[in-house]
CSV table of C-alpha atoms and ligand atoms in Angstrom, one decimal:
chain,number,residue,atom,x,y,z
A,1,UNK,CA,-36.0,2.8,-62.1
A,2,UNK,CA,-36.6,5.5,-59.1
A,3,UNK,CA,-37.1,3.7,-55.8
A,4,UNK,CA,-39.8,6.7,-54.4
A,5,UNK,CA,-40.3,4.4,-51.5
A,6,UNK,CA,-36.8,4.8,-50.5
A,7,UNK,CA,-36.3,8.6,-51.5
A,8,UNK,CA,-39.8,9.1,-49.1
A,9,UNK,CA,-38.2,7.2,-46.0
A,10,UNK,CA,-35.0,9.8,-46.7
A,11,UNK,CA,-36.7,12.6,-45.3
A,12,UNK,CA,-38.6,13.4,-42.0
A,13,UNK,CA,-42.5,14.1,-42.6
A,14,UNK,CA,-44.5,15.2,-39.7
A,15,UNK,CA,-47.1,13.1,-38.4
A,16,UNK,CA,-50.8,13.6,-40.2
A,17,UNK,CA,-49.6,16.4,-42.7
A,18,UNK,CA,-49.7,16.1,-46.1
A,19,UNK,CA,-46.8,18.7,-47.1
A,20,UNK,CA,-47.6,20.1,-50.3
A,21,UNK,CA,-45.3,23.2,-50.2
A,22,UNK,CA,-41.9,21.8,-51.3
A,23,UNK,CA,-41.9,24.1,-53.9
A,24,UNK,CA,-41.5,26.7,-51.3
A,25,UNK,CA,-39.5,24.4,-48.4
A,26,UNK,CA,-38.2,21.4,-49.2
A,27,UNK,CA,-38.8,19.2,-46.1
A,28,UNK,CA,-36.0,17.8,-43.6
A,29,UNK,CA,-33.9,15.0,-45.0
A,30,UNK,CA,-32.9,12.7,-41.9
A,31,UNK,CA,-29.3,12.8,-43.0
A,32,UNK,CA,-28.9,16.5,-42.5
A,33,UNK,CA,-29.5,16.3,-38.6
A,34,UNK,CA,-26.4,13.8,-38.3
A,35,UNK,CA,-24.5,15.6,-41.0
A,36,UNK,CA,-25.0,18.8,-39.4
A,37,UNK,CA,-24.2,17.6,-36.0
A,38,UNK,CA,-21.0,16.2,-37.2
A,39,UNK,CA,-20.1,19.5,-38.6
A,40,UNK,CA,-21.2,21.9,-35.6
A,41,UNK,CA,-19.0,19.3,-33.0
A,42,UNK,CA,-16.5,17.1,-35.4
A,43,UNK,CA,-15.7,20.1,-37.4
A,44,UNK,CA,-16.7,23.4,-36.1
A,45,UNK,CA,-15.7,22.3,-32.4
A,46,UNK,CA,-12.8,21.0,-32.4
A,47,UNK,CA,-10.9,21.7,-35.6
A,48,UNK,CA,-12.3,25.3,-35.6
A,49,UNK,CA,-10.6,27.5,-37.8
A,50,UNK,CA,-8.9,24.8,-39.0
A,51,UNK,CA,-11.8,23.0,-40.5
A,52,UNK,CA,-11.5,25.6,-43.4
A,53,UNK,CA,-8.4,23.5,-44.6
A,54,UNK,CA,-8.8,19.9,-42.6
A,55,UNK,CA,-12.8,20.0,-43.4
A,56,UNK,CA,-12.7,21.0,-46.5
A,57,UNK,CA,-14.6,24.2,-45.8
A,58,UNK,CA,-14.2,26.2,-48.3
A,59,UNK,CA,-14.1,23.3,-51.2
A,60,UNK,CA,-17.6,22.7,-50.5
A,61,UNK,CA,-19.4,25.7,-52.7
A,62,UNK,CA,-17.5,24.6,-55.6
A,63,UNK,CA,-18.0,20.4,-55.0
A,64,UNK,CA,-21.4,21.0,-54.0
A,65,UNK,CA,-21.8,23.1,-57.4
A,66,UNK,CA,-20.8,20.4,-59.3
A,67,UNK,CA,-23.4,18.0,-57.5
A,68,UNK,CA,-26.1,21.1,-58.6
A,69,UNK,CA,-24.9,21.1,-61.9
A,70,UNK,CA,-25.4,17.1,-62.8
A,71,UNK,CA,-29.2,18.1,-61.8
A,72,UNK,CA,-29.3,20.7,-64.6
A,73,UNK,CA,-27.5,19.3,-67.5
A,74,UNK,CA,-24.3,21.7,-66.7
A,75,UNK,CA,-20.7,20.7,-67.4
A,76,UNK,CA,-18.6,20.2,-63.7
A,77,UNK,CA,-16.8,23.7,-63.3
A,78,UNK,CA,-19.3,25.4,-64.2
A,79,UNK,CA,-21.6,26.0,-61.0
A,80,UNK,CA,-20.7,28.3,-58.4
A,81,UNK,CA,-22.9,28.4,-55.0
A,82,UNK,CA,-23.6,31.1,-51.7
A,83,UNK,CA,-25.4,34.2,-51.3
A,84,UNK,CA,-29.2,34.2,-51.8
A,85,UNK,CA,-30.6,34.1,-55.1
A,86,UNK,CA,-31.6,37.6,-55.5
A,87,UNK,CA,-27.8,38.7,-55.3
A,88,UNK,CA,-27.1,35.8,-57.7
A,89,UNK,CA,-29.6,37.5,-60.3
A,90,UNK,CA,-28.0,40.6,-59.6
A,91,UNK,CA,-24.8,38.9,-60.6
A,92,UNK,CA,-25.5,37.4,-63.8
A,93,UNK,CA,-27.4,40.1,-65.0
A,94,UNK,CA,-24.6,42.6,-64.1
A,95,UNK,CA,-22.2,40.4,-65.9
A,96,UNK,CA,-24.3,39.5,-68.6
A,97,UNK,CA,-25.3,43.7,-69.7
A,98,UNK,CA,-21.6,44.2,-69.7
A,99,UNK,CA,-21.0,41.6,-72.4
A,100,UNK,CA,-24.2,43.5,-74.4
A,101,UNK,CA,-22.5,47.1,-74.0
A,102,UNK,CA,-24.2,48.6,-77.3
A,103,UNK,CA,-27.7,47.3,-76.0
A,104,UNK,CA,-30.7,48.9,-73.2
A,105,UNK,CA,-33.2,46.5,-72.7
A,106,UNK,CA,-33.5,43.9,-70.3
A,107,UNK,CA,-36.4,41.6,-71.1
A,108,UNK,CA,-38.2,39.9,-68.6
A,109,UNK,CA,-42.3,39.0,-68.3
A,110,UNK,CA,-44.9,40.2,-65.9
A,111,UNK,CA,-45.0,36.6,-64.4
A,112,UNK,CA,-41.4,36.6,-63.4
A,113,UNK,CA,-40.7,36.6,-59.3
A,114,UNK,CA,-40.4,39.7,-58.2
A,115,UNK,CA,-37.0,39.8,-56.6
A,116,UNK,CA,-35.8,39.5,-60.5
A,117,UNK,CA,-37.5,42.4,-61.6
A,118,UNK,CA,-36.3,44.6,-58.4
A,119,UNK,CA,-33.2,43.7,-58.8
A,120,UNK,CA,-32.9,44.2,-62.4
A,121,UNK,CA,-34.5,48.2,-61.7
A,122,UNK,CA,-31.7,48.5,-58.9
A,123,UNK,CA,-29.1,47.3,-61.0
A,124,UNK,CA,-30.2,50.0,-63.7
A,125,UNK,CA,-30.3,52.7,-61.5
A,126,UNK,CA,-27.0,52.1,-60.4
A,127,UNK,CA,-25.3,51.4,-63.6
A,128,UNK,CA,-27.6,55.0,-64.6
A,129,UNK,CA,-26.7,54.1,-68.4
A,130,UNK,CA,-30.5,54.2,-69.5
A,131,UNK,CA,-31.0,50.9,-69.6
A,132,UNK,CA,-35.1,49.8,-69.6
A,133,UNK,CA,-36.8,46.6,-68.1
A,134,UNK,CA,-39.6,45.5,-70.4
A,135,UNK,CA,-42.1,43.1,-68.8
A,136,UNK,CA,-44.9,41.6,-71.1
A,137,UNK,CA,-47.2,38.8,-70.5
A,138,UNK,CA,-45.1,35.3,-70.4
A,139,UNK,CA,-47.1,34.1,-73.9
A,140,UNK,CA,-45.8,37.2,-75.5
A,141,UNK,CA,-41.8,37.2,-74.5
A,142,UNK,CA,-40.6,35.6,-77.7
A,143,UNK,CA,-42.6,38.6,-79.8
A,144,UNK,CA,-40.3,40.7,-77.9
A,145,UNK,CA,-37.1,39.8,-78.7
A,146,UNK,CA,-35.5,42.2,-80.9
A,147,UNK,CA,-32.1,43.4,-81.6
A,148,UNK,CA,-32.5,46.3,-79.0
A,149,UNK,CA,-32.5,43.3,-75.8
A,150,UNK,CA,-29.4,43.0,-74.4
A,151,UNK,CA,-30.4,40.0,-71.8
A,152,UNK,CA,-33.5,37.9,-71.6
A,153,UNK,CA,-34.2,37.4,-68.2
A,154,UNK,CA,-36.5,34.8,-67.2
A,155,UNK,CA,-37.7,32.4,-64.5
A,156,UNK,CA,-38.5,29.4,-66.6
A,157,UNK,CA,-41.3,27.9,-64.2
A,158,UNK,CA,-43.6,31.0,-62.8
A,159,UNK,CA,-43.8,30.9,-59.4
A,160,UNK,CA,-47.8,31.4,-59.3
A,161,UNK,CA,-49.4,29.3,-62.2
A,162,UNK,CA,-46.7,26.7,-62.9
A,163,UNK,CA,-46.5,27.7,-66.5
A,164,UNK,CA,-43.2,26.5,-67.8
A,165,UNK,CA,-41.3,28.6,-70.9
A,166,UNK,CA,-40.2,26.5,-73.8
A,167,UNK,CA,-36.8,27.3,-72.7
A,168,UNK,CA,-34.3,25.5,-75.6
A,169,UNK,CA,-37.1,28.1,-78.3
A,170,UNK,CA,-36.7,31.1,-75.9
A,171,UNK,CA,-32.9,30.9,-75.7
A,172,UNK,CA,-32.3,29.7,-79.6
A,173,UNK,CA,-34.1,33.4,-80.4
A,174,UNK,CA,-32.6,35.0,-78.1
A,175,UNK,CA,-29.1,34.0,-79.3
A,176,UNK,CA,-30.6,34.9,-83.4
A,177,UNK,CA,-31.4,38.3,-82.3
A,178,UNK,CA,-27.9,38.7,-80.3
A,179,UNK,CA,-29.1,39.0,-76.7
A,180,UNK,CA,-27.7,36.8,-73.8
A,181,UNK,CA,-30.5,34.7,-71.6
A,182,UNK,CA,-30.5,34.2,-68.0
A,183,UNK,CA,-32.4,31.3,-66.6
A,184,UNK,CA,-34.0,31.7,-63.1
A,185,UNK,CA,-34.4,27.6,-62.0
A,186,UNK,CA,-35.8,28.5,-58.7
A,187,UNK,CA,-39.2,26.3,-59.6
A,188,UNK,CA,-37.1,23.9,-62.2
A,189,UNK,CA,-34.2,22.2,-60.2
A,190,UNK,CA,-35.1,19.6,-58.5
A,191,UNK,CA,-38.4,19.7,-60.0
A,192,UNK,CA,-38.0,18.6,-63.4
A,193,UNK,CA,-34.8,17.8,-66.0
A,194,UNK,CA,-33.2,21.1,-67.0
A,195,UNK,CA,-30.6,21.0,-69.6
A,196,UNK,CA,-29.0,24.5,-69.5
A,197,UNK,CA,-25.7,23.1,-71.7
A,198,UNK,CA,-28.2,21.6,-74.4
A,199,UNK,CA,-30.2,24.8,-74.5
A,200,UNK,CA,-27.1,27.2,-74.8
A,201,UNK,CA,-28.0,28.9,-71.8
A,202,UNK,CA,-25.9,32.0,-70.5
A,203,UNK,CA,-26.1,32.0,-67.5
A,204,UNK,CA,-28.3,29.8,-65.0
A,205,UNK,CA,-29.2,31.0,-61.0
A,206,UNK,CA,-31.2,29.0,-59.0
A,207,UNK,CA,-32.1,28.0,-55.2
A,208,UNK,CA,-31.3,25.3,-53.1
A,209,UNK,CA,-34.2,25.3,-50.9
A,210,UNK,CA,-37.0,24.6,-52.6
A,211,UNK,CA,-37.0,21.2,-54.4
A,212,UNK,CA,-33.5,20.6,-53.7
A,213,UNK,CA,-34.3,20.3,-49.9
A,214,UNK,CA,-31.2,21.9,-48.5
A,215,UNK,CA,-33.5,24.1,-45.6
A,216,UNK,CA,-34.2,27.4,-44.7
A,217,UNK,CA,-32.0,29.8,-46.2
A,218,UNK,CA,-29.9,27.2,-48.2
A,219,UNK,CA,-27.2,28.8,-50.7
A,220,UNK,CA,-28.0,29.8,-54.3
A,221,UNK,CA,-26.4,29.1,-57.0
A,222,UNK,CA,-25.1,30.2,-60.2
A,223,UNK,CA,-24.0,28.9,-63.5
A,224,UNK,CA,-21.5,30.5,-66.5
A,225,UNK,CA,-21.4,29.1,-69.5
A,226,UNK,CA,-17.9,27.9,-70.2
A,227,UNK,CA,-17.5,29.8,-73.3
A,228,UNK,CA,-18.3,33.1,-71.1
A,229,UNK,CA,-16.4,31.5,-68.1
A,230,UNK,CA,-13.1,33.6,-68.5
A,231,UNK,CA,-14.7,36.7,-69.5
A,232,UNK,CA,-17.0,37.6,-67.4
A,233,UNK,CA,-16.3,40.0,-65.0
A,234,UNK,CA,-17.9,40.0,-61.4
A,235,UNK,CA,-20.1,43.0,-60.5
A,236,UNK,CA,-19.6,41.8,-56.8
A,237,UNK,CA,-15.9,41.4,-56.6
A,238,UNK,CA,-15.5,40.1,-53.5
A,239,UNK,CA,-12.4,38.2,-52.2
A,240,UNK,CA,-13.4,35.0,-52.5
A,241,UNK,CA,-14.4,35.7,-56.1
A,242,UNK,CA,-10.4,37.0,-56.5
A,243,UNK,CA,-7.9,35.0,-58.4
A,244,UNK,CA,-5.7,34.7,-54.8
A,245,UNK,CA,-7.7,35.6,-52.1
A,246,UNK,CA,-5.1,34.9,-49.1
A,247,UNK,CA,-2.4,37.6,-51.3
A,248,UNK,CA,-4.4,40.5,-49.8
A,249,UNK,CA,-3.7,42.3,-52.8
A,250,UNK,CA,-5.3,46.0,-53.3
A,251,UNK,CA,-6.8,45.7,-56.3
A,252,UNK,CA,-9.3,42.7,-57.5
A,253,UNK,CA,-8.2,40.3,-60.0
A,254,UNK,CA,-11.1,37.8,-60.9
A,255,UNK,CA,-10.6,34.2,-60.1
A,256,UNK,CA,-10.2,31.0,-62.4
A,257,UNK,CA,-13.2,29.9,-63.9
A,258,UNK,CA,-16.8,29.9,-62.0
A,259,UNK,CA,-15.1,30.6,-58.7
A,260,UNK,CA,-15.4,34.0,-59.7
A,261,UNK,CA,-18.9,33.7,-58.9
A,262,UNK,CA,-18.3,32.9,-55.2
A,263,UNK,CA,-18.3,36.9,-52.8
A,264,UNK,CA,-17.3,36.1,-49.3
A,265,UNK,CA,-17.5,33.5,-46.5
A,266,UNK,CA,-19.7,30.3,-47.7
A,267,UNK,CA,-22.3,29.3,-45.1
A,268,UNK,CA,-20.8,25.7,-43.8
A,269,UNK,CA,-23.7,24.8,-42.2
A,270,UNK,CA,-26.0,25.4,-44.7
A,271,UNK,CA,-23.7,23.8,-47.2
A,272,UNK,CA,-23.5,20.6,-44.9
A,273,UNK,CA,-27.3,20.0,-45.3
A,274,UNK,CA,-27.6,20.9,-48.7
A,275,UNK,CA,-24.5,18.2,-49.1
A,276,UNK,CA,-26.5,15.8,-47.1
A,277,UNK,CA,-29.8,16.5,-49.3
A,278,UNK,CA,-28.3,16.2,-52.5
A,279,UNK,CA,-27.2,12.6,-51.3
A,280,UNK,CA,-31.2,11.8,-51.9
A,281,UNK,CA,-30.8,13.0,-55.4
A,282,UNK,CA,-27.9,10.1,-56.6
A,283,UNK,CA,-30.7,7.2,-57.3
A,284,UNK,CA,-33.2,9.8,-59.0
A,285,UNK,CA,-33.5,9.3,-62.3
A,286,UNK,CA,-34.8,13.1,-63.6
A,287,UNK,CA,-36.9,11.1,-66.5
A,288,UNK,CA,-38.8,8.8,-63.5
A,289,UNK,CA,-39.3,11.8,-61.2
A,290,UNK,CA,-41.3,14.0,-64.2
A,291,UNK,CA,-43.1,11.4,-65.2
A,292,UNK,CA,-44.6,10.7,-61.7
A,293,UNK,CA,-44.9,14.9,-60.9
A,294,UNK,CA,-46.9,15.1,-64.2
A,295,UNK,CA,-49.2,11.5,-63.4
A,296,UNK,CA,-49.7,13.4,-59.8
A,297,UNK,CA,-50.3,16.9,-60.8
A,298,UNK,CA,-53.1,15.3,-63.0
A,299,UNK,CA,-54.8,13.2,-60.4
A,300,UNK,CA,-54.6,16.1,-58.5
A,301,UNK,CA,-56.4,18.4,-60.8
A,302,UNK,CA,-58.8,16.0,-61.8
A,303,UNK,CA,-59.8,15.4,-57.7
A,304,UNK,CA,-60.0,19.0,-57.1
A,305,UNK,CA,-62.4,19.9,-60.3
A,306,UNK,CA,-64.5,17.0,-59.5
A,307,UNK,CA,-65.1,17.9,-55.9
A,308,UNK,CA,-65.0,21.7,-55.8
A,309,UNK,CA,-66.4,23.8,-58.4
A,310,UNK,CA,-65.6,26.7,-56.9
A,311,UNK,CA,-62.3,26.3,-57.6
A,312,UNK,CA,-60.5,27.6,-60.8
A,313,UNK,CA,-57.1,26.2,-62.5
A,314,UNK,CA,-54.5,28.2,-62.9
A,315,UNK,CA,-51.6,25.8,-64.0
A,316,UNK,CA,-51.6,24.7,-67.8
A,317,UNK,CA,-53.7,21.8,-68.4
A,318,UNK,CA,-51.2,20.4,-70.2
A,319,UNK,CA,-48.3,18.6,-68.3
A,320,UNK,CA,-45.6,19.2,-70.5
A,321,UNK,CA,-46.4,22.7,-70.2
A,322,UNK,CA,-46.6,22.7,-66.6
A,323,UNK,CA,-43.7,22.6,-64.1
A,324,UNK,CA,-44.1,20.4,-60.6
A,325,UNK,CA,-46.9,22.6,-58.8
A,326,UNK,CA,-50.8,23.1,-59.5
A,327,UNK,CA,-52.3,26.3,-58.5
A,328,UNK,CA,-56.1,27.2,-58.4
A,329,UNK,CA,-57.9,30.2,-58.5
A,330,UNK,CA,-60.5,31.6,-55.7
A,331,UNK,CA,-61.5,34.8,-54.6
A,332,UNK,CA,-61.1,33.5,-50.4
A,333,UNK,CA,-57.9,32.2,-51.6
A,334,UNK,CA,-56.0,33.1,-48.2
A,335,UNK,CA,-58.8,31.6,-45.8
A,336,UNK,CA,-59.2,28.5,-47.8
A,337,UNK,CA,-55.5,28.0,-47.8
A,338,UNK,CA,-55.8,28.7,-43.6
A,339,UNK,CA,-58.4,26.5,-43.5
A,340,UNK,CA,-56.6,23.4,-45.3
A,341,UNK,CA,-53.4,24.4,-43.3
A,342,UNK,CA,-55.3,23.5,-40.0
A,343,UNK,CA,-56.5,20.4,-41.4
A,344,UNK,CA,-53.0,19.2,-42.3
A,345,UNK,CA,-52.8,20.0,-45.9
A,346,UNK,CA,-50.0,22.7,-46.1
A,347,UNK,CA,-49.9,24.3,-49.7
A,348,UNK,CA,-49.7,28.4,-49.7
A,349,UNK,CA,-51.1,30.9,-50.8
A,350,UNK,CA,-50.0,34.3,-53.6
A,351,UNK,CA,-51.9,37.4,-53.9
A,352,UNK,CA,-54.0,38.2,-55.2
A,353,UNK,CA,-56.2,34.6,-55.3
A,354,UNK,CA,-53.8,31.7,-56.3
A,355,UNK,CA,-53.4,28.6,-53.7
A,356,UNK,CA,-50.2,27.0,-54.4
A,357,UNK,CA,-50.3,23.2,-54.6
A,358,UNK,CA,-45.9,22.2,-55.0
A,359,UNK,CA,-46.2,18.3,-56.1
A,360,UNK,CA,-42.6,16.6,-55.0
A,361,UNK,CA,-42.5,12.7,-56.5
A,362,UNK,CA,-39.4,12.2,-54.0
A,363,UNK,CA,-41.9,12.1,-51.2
A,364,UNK,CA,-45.5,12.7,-52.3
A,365,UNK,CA,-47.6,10.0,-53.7
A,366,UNK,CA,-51.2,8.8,-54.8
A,367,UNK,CA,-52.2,8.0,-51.3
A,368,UNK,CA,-51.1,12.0,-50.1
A,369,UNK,CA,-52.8,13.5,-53.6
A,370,UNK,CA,-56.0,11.3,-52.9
A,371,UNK,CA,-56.0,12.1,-48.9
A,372,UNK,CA,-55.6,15.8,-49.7
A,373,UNK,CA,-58.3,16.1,-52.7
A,374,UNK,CA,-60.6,14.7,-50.3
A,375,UNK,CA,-59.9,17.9,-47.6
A,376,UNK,CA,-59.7,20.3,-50.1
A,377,UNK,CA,-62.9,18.7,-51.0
A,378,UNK,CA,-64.7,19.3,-47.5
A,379,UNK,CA,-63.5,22.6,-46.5
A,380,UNK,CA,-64.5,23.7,-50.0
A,381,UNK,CA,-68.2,21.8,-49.9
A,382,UNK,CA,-69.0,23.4,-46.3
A,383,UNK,CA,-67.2,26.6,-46.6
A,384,UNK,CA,-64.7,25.3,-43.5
A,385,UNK,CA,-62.5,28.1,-44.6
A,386,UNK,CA,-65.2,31.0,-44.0
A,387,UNK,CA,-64.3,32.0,-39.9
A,388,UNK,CA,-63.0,35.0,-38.9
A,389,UNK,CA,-59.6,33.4,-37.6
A,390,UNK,CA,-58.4,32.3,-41.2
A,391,UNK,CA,-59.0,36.1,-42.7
A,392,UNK,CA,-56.1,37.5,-41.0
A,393,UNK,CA,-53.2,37.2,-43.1
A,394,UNK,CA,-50.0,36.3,-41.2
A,395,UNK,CA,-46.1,38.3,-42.3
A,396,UNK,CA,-45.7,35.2,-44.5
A,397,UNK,CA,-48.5,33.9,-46.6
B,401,PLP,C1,-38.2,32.6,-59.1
B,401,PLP,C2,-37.6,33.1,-57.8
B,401,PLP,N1,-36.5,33.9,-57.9
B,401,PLP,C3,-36.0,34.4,-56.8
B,401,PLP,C4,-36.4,34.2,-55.6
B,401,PLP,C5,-35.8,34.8,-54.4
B,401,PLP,O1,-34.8,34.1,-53.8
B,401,PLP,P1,-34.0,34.5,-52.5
B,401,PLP,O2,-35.0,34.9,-51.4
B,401,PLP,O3,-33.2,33.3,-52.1
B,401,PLP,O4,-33.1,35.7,-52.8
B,401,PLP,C6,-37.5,33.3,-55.4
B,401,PLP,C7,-38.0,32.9,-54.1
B,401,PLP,O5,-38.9,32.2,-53.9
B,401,PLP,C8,-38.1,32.7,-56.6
B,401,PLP,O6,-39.2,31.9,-56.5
């Protein structure tokens, strides 16, 4: 059995917040602060260059992949991490339309995050072969899969509603019709068990800031499947990604195995909290931690449709359809959101009307739901949220 009492304790929680936006930041874990410490003067200060070698610098993308990959069903080897997610997508997808060369169509839906769908219409326009990105409504993908789709490209939890996409059914027709699939597990790792071997999956990308508590700007990450490990051939060849990097050769040679996957420098510091986060993540057991998100995403609803009418769902009903986060609809979306914000409850808020609810079992339980229904509750009840300073919507929302 999860201990959630000592998972909670594992991370720093401001005073009178209820944080409900960990599907957007994952909170501070206390470890990081010493680990990072020890890196900036241990490592960084006095070994300095050194550290690459003596620290074990530039091990850590590929030992910290394998820690990713335990947390979504992947095989050790095959999980590469840096960059930001949005060059990861670029990546796979790149890699993934060269091993479809006969094919145009990129399929994605109109509920994916947007950085996949931009990147997927600059990658076309680069590669200037007349590739198309279709995007139909989530419910309809699976209609769309025909022998014409090259890659199915998909974020299996959408960012907004919290719908989740049946992802073992998406990929198995996917595969029938011939097409490769590339999971986006931005709003899935972390937040509930992924099994991207078990499912056949492609390719895998994901972010390690989110659930996965590894801070502002934290590394992606990227998975091959080791069938395709050896033959896929990096769009962004850069020289970490090259078979001997310190040879200075002039022409690119792809490294062994998902180390191809890596571009240029790893960010230490970053990796050194992430390290320190995923420490949290040993004595989680993925079956304990879904079964709580789904019991708390449904006291949750049921508070907030009790005491505020006003107040659509967005998320699927359904918690096995559902991923860790509950969204409602409402036309003062941003000034409600605004409103709870300045009472403590921190959730966010995507245009054009959803507020985000992200519902975390490591740290959040039925005394934080129950605290923040009640809020919700009264800025809803006596229109709190309806004064001039919450309509002004900030850079980020
Ligand atoms: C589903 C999804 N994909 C991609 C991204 C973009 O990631 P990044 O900003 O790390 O490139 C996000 C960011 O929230 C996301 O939610």
């Amino acid at each position: 059995m999860t201990d959630f009492t000592a998972t909670k304790a594992a991370f720093h929680l401001p005073e009178g917040m209820i944080y409900l936006d960990g599907n957007s930041l994952g909170p501070l874990p206390r470890a990081a602060v010493a680990r990072i410490e020890r890196t900036m003067r241990a490592e960084w200060g006095e070994m300095l260059i050194t550290g690459w070698n003596k620290a074990g610098w530039m091990d850590l993308p590929a030992r910290l992949g394998d820690r990713i990959a335990r947390l979504i069903g992947a095989a050790p080897g095959t999980v590469a991490m840096g960059d930001t997610l949005s060059i990861k997508v670029y990546q796979a997808l790149a890699s993934a339309l060269e091993m479809r060369p006969d094919r145009r169509v990129i399929l994605s839906d109109s509920g994916n995050f947007p950085t996949d769908l931009y990147m997927a219409e600059g990658l076309i326009r680069t590669l200037d072969r007349g590739h198309e990105l279709r995007t139909p409504a989530p419910e309809a993908v699976a209609d769309h899969i025909t022998d014409q789709v090259a890659v199915v490209l998909l974020t299996e939890v959408d960012y907004r509603t919290g719908r989740k996409h049946d992802m073992a059914a998406i990929t198995a027709a996917a595969h029938d019709a011939g097409a490769l699939v590339i999971w986006d597990l931005a709003h899935s790792a972390g937040a509930l068990p992924v099994d991207v071997a078990g499912c056949g999956a492609d390719f895998a990308v994901g972010c390690t800031y989110k659930y996965l508590n590894g801070g502002p700007g934290a590394p992606a990450f990227i998975h091959v499947a080791p069938d395709h490990i050896d033959r896929v051939r990096p769009a962004l060849s850069g020289w970490l990604g090259h078979e001997a990097p310190f040879a200075f050769d002039l022409d690119y040679r792809p490294g062994a195995g998902v180390e191809r996957m890596r571009v240029g420098t790893p960010p230490i510091l970053q990796l050194a909290a992430l390290d320190a986060a995923l420490d949290v993540w040993d004595g989680v057991d993925m079956a304990d931690l879904r079964a709580r998100s789904i019991a708390l995403c449904d006291r949750f609803i049921a508070g907030v449709e009790a005491a505020c009418p006003d107040l659509r769902l967005a998320s699927p009903r359904d918690g096995a359809a559902r991923g860790s986060q509950v969204s409602f609809r409402f036309e003062h979306g941003y000034a409600a959101m605004q409103a709870l914000i300045a009472r403590g409850v921190i959730g966010d808020f995507r245009a054009p009307d959803i507020m985000r609810f992200g519902i975390t079992p490591l740290y959040i339980g039925t005394a934080e739901i129950d605290a923040a229904v009640a809020i919700i509750g009264d800025v809803m009840e006596n229109r709190l949220w309806d004064r001039a300073e919450y309509q002004t919507r900030a850079r980020v929302t």
